[in-house]
Coordinates of C-alpha atoms and ligand atoms in Angstrom, one line a residue:
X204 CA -18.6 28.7 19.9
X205 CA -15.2 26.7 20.1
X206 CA -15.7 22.8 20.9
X207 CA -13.1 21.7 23.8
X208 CA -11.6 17.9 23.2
X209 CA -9.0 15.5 24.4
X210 CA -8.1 14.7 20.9
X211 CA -8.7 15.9 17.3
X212 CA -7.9 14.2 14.7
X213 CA -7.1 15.8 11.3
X214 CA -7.9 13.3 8.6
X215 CA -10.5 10.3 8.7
X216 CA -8.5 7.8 6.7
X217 CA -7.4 4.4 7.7
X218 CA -4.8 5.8 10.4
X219 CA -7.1 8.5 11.3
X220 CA -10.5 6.5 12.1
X221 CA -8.3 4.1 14.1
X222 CA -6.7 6.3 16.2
X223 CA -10.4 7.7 16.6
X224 CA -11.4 4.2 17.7
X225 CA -8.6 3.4 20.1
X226 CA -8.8 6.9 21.6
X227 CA -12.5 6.3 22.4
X228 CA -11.7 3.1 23.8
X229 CA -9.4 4.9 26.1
X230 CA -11.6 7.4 27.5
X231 CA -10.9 10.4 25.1
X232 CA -13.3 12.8 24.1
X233 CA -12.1 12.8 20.3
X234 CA -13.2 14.7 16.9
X235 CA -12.5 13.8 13.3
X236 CA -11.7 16.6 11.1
X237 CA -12.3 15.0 7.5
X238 CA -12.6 17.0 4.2
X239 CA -13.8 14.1 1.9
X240 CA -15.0 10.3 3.4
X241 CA -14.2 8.4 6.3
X242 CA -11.9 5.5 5.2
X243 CA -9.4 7.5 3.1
X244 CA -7.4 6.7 0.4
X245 CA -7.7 3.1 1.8
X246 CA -10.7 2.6 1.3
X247 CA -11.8 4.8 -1.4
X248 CA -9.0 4.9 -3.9
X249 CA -6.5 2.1 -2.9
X250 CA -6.0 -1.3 -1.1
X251 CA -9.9 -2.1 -1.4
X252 CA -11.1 -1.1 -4.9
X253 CA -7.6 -1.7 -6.8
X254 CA -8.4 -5.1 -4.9
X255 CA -11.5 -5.7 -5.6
X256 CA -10.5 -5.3 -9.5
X257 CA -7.7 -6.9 -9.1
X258 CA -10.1 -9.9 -7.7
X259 CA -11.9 -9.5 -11.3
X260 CA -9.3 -9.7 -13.4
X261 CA -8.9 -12.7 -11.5
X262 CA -11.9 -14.4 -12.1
X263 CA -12.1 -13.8 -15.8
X264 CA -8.4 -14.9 -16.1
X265 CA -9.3 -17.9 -14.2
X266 CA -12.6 -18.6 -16.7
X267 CA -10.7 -18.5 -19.9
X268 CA -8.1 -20.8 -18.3
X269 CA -10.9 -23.5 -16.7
X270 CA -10.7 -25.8 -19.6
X271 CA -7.2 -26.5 -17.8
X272 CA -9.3 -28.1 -15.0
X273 CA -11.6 -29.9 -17.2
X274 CA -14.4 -27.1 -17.2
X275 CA -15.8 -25.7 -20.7
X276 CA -17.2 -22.9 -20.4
X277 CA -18.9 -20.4 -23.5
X278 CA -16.3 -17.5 -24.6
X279 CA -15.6 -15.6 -21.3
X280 CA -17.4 -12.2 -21.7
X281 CA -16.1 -9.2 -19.7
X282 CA -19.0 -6.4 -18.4
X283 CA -16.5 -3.7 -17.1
X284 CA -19.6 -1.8 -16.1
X285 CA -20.3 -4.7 -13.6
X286 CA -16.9 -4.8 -12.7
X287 CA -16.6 -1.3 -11.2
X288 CA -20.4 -1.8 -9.8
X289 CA -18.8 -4.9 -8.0
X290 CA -15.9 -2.4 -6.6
X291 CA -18.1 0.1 -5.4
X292 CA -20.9 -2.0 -3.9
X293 CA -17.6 -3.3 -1.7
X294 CA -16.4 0.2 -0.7
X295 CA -20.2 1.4 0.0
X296 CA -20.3 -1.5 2.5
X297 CA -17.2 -0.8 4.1
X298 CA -17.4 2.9 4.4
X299 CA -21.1 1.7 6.5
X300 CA -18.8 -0.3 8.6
X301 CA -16.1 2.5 9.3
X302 CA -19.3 4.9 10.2
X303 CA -21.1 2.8 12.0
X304 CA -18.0 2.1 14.1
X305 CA -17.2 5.7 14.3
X306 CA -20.8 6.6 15.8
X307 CA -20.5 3.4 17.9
X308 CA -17.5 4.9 19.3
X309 CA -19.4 8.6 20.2
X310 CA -17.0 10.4 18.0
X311 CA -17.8 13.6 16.3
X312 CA -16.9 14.0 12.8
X313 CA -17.0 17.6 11.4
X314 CA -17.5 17.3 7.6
X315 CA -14.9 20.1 6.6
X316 CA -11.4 21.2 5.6
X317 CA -9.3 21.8 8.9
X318 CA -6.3 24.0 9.6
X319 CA -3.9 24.1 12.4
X320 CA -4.1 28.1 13.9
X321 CA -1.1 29.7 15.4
X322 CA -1.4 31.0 19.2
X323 CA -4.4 33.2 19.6
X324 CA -7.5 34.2 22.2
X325 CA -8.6 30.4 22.1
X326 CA -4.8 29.2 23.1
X327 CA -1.2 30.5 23.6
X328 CA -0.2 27.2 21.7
X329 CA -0.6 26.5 18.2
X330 CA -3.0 23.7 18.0
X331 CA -6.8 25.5 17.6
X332 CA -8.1 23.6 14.6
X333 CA -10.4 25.7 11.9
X334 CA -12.9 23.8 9.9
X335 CA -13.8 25.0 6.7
X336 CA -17.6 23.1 6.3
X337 CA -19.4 24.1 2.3
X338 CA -22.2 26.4 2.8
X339 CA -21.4 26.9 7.1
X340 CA -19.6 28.7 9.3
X341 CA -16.5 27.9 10.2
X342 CA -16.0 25.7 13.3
X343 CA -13.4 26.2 16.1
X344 CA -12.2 22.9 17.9
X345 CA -9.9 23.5 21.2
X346 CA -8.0 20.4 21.1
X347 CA -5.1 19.6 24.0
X348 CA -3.8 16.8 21.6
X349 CA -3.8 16.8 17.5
X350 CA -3.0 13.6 15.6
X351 CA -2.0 15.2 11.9
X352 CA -3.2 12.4 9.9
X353 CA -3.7 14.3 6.2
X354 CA -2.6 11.1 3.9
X355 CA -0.8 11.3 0.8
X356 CA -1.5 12.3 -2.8
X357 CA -0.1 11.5 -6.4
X358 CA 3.5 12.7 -6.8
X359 CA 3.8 14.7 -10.0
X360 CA 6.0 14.4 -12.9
X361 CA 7.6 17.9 -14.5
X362 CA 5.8 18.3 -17.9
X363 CA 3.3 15.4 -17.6
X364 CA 0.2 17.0 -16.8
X365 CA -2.0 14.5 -15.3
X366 CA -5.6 15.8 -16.9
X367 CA -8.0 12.9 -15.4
X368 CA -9.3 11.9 -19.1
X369 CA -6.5 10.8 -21.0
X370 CA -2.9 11.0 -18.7
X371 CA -4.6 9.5 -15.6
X372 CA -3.4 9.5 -11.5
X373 CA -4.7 5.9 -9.6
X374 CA -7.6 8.3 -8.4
X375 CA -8.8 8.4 -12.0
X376 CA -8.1 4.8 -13.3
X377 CA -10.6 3.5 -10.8
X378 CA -13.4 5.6 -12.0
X379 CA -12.7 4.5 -15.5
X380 CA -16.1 3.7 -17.1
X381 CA -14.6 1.5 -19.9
X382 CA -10.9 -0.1 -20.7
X383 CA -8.9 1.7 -23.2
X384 CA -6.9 -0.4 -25.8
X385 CA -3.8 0.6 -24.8
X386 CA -1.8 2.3 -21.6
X387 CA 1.7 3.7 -20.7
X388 CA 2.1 3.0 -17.0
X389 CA 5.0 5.7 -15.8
X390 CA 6.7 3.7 -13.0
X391 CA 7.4 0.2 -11.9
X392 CA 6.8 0.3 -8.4
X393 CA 4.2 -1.7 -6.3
X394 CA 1.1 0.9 -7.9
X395 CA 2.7 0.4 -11.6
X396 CA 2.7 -3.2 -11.7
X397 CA -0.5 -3.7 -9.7
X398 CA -2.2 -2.0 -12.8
X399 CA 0.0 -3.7 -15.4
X400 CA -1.2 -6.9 -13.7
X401 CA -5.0 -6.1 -13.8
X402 CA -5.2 -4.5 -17.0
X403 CA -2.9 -7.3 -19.0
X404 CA -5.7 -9.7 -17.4
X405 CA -8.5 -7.6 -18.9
X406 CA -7.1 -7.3 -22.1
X407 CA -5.2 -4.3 -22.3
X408 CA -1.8 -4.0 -24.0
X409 CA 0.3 -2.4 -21.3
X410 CA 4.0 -1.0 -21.7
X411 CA 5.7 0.0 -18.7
X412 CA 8.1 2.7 -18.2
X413 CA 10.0 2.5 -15.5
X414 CA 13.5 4.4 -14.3
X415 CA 15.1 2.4 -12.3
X416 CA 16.8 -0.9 -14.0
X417 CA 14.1 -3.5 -12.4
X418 CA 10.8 -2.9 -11.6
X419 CA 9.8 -3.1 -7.7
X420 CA 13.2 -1.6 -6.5
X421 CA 12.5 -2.1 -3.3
X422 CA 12.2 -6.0 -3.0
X423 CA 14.5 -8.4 -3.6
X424 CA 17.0 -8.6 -6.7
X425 CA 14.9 -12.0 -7.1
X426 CA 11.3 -11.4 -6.5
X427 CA 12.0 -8.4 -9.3
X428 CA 13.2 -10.9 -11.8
X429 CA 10.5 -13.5 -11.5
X430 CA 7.5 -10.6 -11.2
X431 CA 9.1 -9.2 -14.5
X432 CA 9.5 -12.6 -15.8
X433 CA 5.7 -13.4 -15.6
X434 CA 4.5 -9.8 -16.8
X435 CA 6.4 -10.3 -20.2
X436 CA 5.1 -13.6 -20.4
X437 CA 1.6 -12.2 -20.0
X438 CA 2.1 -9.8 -23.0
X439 CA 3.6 -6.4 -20.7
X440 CA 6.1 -4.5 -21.9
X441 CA 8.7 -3.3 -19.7
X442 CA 11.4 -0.7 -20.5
X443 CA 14.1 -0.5 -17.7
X444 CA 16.2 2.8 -17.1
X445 CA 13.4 4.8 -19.2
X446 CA 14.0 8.6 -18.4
X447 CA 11.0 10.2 -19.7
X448 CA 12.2 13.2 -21.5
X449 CA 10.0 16.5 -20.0
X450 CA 7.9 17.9 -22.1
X451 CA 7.6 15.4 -25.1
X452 CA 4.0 14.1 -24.2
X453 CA 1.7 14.9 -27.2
X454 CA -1.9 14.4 -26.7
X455 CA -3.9 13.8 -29.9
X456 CA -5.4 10.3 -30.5
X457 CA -4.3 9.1 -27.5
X458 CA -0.9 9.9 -26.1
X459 CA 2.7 9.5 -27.4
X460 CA 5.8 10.2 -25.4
X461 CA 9.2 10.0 -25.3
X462 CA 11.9 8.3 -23.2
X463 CA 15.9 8.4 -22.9
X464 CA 16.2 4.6 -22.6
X465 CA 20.0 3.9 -22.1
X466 CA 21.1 7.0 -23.9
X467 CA 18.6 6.0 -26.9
X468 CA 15.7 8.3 -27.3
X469 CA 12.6 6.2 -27.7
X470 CA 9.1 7.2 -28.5
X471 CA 5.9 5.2 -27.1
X472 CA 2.3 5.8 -28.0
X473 CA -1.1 4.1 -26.4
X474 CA -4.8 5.5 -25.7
X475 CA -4.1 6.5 -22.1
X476 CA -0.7 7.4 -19.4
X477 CA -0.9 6.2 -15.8
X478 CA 1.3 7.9 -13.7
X479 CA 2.5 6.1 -10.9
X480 CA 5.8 7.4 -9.5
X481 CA 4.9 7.9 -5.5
X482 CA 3.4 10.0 -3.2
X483 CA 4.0 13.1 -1.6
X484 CA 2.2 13.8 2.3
X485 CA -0.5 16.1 2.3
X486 CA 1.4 18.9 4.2
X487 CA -0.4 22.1 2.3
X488 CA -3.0 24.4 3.9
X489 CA -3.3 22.7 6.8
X490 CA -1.5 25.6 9.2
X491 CA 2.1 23.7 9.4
X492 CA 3.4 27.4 8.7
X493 CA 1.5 28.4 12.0
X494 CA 3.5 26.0 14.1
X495 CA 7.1 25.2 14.9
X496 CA 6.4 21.6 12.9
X497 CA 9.1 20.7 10.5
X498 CA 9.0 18.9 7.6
X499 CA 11.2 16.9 5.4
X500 CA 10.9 16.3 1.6
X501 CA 7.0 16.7 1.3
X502 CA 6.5 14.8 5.0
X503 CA 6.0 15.9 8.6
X504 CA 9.0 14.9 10.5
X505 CA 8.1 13.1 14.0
X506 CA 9.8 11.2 17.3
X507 CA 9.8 7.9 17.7
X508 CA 6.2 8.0 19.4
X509 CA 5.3 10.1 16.7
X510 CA 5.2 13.7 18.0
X511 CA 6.0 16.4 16.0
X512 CA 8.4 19.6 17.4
X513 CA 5.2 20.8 19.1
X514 CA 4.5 18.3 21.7
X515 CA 0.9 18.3 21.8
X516 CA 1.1 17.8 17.8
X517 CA 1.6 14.2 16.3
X518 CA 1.7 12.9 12.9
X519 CA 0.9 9.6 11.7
X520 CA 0.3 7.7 8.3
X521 CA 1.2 8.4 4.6
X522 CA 1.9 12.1 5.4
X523 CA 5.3 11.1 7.6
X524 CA 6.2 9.0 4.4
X525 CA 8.1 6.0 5.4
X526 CA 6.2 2.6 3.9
X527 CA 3.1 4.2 3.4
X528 CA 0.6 1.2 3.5
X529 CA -2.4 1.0 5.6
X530 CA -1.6 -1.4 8.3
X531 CA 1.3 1.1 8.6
X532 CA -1.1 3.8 9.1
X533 CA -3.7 2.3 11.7
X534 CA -0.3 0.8 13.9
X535 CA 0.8 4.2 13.9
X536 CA -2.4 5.8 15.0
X537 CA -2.9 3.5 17.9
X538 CA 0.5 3.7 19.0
X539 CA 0.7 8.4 19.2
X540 CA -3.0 7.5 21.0
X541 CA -1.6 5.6 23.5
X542 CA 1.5 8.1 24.0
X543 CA -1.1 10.6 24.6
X544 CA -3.5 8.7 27.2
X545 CA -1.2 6.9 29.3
X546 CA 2.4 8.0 28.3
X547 CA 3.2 4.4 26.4
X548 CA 5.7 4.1 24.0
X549 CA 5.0 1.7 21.7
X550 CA 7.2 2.1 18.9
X551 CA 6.6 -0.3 15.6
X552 CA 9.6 -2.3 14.3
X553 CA 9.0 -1.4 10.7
X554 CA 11.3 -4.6 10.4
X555 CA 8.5 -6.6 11.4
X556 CA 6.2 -5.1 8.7
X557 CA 5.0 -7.1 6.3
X558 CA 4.4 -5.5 2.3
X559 CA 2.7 -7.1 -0.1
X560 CA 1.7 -6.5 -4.0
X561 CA -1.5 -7.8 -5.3
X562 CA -1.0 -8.5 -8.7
X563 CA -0.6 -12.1 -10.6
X564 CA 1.2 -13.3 -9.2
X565 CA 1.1 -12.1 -6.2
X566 CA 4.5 -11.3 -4.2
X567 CA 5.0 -10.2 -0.3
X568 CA 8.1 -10.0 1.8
X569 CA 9.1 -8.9 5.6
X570 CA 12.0 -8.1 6.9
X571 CA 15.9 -7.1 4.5
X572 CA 16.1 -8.6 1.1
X573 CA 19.5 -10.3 0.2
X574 CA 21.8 -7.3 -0.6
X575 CA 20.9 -5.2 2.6
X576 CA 21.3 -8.0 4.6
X577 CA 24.8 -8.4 3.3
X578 CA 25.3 -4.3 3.4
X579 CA 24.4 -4.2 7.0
X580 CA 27.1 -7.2 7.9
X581 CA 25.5 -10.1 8.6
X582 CA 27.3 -13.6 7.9
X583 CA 23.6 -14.4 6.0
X584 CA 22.2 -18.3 4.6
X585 CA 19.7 -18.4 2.0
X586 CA 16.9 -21.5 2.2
X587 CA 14.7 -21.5 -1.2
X588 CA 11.8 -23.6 -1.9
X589 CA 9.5 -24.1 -5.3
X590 CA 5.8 -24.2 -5.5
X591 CA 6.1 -26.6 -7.9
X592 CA 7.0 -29.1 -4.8
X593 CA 4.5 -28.0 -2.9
X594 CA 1.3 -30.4 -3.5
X595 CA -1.6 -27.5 -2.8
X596 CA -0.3 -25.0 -5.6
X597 CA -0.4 -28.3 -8.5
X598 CA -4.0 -28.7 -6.7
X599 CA -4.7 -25.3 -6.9
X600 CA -3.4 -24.7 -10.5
X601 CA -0.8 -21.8 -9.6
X602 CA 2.7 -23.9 -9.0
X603 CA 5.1 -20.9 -10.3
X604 CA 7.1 -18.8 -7.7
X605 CA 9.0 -19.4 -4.6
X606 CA 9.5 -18.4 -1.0
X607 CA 13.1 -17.2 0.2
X608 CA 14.6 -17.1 3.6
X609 CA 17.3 -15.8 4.6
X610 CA 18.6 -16.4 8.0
X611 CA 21.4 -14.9 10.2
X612 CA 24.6 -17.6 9.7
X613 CA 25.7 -17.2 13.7
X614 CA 22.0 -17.1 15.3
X615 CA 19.7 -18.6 12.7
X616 CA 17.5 -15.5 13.3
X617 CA 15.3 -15.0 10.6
X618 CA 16.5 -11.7 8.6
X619 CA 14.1 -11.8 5.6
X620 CA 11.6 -13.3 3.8
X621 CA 10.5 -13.2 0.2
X622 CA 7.6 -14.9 -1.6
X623 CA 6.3 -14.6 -5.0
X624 CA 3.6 -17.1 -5.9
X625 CA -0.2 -18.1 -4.7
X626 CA -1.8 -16.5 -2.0
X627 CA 1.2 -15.6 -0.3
X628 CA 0.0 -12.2 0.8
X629 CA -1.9 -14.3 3.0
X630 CA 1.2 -16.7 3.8
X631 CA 3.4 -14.0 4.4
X632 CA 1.6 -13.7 7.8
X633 CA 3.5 -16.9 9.2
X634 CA 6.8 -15.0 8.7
X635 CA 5.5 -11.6 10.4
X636 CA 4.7 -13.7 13.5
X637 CA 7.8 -15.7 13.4
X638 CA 9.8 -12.3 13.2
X639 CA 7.8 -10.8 16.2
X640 CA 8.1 -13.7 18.3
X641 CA 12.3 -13.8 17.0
X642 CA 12.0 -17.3 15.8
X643 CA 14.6 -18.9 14.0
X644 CA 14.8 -20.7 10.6
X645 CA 14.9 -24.0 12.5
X646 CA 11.6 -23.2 14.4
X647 CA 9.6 -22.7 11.1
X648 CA 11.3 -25.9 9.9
X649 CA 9.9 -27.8 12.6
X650 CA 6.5 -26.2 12.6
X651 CA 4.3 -28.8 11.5
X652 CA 2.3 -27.5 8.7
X653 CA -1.2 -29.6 7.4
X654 CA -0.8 -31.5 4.2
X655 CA -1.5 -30.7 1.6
X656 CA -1.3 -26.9 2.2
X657 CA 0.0 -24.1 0.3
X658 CA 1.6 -22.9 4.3
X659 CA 3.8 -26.4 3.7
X660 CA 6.2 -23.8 1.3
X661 CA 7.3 -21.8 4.7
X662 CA 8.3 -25.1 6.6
X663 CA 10.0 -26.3 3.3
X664 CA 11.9 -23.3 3.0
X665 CA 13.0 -23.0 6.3
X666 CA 14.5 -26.3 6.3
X667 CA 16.2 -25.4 3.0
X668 CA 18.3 -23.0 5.1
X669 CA 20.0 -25.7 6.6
X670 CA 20.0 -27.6 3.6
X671 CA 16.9 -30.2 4.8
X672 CA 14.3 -29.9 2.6
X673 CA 12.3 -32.7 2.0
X674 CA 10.6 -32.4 -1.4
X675 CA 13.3 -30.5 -3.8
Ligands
FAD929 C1 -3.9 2.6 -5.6 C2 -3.4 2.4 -4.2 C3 -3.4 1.1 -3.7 C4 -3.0 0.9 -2.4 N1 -3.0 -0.4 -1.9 C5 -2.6 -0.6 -0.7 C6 -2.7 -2.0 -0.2 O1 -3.1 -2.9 -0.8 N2 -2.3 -2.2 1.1 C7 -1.8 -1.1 1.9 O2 -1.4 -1.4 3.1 N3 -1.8 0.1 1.4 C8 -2.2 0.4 0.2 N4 -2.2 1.7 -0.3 C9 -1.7 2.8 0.6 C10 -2.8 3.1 1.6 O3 -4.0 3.5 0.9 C11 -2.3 4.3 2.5 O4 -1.1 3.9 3.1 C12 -3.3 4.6 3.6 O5 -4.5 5.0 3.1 C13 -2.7 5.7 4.5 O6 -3.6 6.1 5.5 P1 -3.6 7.6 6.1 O7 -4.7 7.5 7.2 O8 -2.3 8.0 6.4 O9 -4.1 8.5 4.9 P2 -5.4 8.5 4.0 O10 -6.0 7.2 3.9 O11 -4.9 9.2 2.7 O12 -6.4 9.5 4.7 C14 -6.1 10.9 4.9 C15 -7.5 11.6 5.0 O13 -7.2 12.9 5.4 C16 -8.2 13.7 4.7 N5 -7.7 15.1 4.7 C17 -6.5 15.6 4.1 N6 -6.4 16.9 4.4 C18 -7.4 17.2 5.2 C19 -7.7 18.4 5.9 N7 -7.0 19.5 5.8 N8 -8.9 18.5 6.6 C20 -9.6 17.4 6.8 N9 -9.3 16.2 6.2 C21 -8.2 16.1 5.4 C22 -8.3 13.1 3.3 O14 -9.5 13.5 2.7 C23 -8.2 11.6 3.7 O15 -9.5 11.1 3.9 C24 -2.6 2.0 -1.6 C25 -2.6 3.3 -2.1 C26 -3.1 3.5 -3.4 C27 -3.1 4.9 -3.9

């Protein structure tokens, strides 16, 4: 028997479950197709348990540093088992949430694989979804709207064969039951240096190899320099414009490969690989080849409301690539629902987006860095402030780093903005509202922020743009 809805939804990650949600709220009779767990990648092998370790590498950094705050403590003792306990207690209680919410919502969830059929005796448009459920007969779901929201996996290296035990994905280091010695972390990007952070903080001796010539290419020139800055002083190694060369990744003992590095071969060994290049959408087996959908470099092409070539057919999330985070994901999701109950457009202004990186310290920016505001034309001024002025971070123990603004000369629109230092994946919140609401530097500046308060940085740095800062 085929199951007639408004809405099915194929994938129950973070963009997925949302949609689900808002689409309930509206009125939709909606199903979620999902092959593994509610919550995704999100939730199951990203933001929340690379955080959560992240949080205990934290805590036993902070221990063997609290004689520095007059607290003497025995030899800090690490219990890794604990540790990924602690992570999966966290997840467990969130993936409750998501179902309960789900249910809450009156939203049927079919356990299973599903697949996108061409026209047939269900529909003379592509759309039918087919779900594959262990040990049942197949299920038949007549949607009139799909949301294709399939995620992203692990982007793949030629002749580094990622084998779970020894050259591992980010799926595998968060099941790891204990800490090797050593690692190779393939790739500098937000991932990479997440780990480098973490595992530097737990001990391990971590080389990174990335391609580009400085690591986190896509923030700015400066937040690069400081992050790297802080990682070597922490004992990471970082290779810049390392070329790994294919196929020289031994296995035996641990792993030893090789690298062009500047035209210089070089060879590295360690106990395990991390590969952390990117991610491709999950566009395979899921019937794209029964529909007119079109794709681009591993990811479902889509309008600006998020529809795919067949109209009835949208796409959300990791799998359209673009910034691939989660707040991305669930904005997106809300927005194609929307399109498809009342005909809104509501568009995101990835501008506006906020991206942050988790690691110590932590770093988070909105908006163009320096060179591509100066690439797209604008006449641009720069305001910088310290931590170390700032009262709060001394307090707090964490006074290294900086926010950056940079502001449009003519309007004093703010264009950018760039922080490395405490908490400011939290701060960073300030400078998405002020871009929403199209403040300019001069309104931040005159924002009265609470002394003494880490969020003093943003006014501080904002009068810097006009050359007023108080404290530097
Ligand atoms: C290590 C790591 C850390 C990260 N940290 C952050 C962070 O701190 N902040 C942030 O914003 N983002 C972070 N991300 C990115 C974030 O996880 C993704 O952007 C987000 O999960 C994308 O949501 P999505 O719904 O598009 O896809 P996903 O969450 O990947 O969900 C897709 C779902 O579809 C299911 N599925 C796939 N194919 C089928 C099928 N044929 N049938 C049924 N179900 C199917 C999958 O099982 C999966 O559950 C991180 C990612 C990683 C890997």
């Amino acid at each position: 028997m085929a199951h007639e809805y408004d809405l099915v939804i194929l994938g129950g990650g973070t963009g997925g479950y949302v949609a689900a949600i808002r689409a309930s709220q509206l009125g939709l009779k909606t199903a979620i197709v999902e092959k593994d767990l509610l919550g995704g990648t999100c939730l199951h092998r990203g933001c929340i348990p690379s955080k959560a370790l992240l949080r205990s590498a934290e805590v036993y950094r902070q221990t063997i540093n609290a004689k520095n705050f007059g607290i003497e403590t025995s030899e800090a003792k690490l219990n890794f088992a604990t540790v990924q306990n602690r992570k999966s207690s966290i997840v467990e209680q969130l993936h409750n949430g998501v179902k309960t919410l789900i249910k809450k919502g009156k939203i049927d969830v079919y356990p299973g694989t599903g697949r996108i059929l061409g026209p047939s005796i269900f529909s003379p448009m592509p759309g039918t979804i087919s779900v594959e459920m262990p040990g049942q007969e197949n299920e038949m779901l007549l949607p009139k709207n799909v949301i294709i929201a399939t995620g992203s996996k692990p982007r793949d290296v030629n002749g580094i064969n990622v084998d779970g035990q020894t050259v591992l994905s980010s799926d595998h280091a968060l099941q790891l039951e204990a800490l090797p010695s050593s690692i190779i972390i393939v790739g500098g990007g937000v991932i990479g240096i997440e780990w480098a952070s973490m595992l530097t903080d737990f001990g391990v001796k971590v080389t990174v190899l990335e391609y580009g010539n400085r690591i986190l290419p896509s923030e700015d020139e400066e937040i690069s320099s400081e992050m790297e800055k802080h990682l070597i002083k922490r004992g990471v190694e970082i290779i810049k414009n390392a070329e790994i060369l294919s196929d020289s990744l031994e296995i035996q003992d641990g792993i030893k490969i090789a690298a062009n590095v500047k035209g210089d071969n070089q060879s590295f060994s360690a106990e395990k690989l991390l590969l952390a290049v990117g991610r491709i959408g999950n566009i395979d087996g899921i019937g794209l080849d029964n529909t007119e959908i079109e794709c681009e470099a591993n990811f479902i092409k889509v309008n600006e409301v998020y529809q795919t070539k067949e109209k009835h057919i949208y796409a959300i999330g990791d799998v359209i690539g673009g910034m691939q985070l989660a707040h991305i994901a669930s904005h997106e999701g809300i927005a194609a629902v929307e399109h498809i109950a009342n005909g809104e457009k509501k568009s995101i202004n990835y501008a506006n987006v906020a991206r942050c990186i988790y690691s110590y310290p932590e770093a988070a920016s909105i908006g163009v860095t320096e060179a591509q505001a100066t690439e797209k034309g604008f006449n641009i001024k720069a305001g910088k402030f310290p931590f170390k002025g700032i009262g709060k971070a001394l307090i707090y123990g964490d006074s290294e780093g900086f926010v950056k603004i940079i502001a449009d000369q003519e309007t004093n629109d703010l264009l950018g903005v760039h922080m490395i230092g405490p908490h400011v994946t939290d701060l960073i919140s300030e400078a998405a509202l002020g871009m929403l609401l199209d403040a300019t530097a001069w309104e931040i500046g005159e924002t009265i922020h609470p002394h003494p308060s880490l969020s003093e940085i943003m006014g501080e740095a904002a009068l810097a743009v006009e050359g007023r800062a108080i404290h530097f």
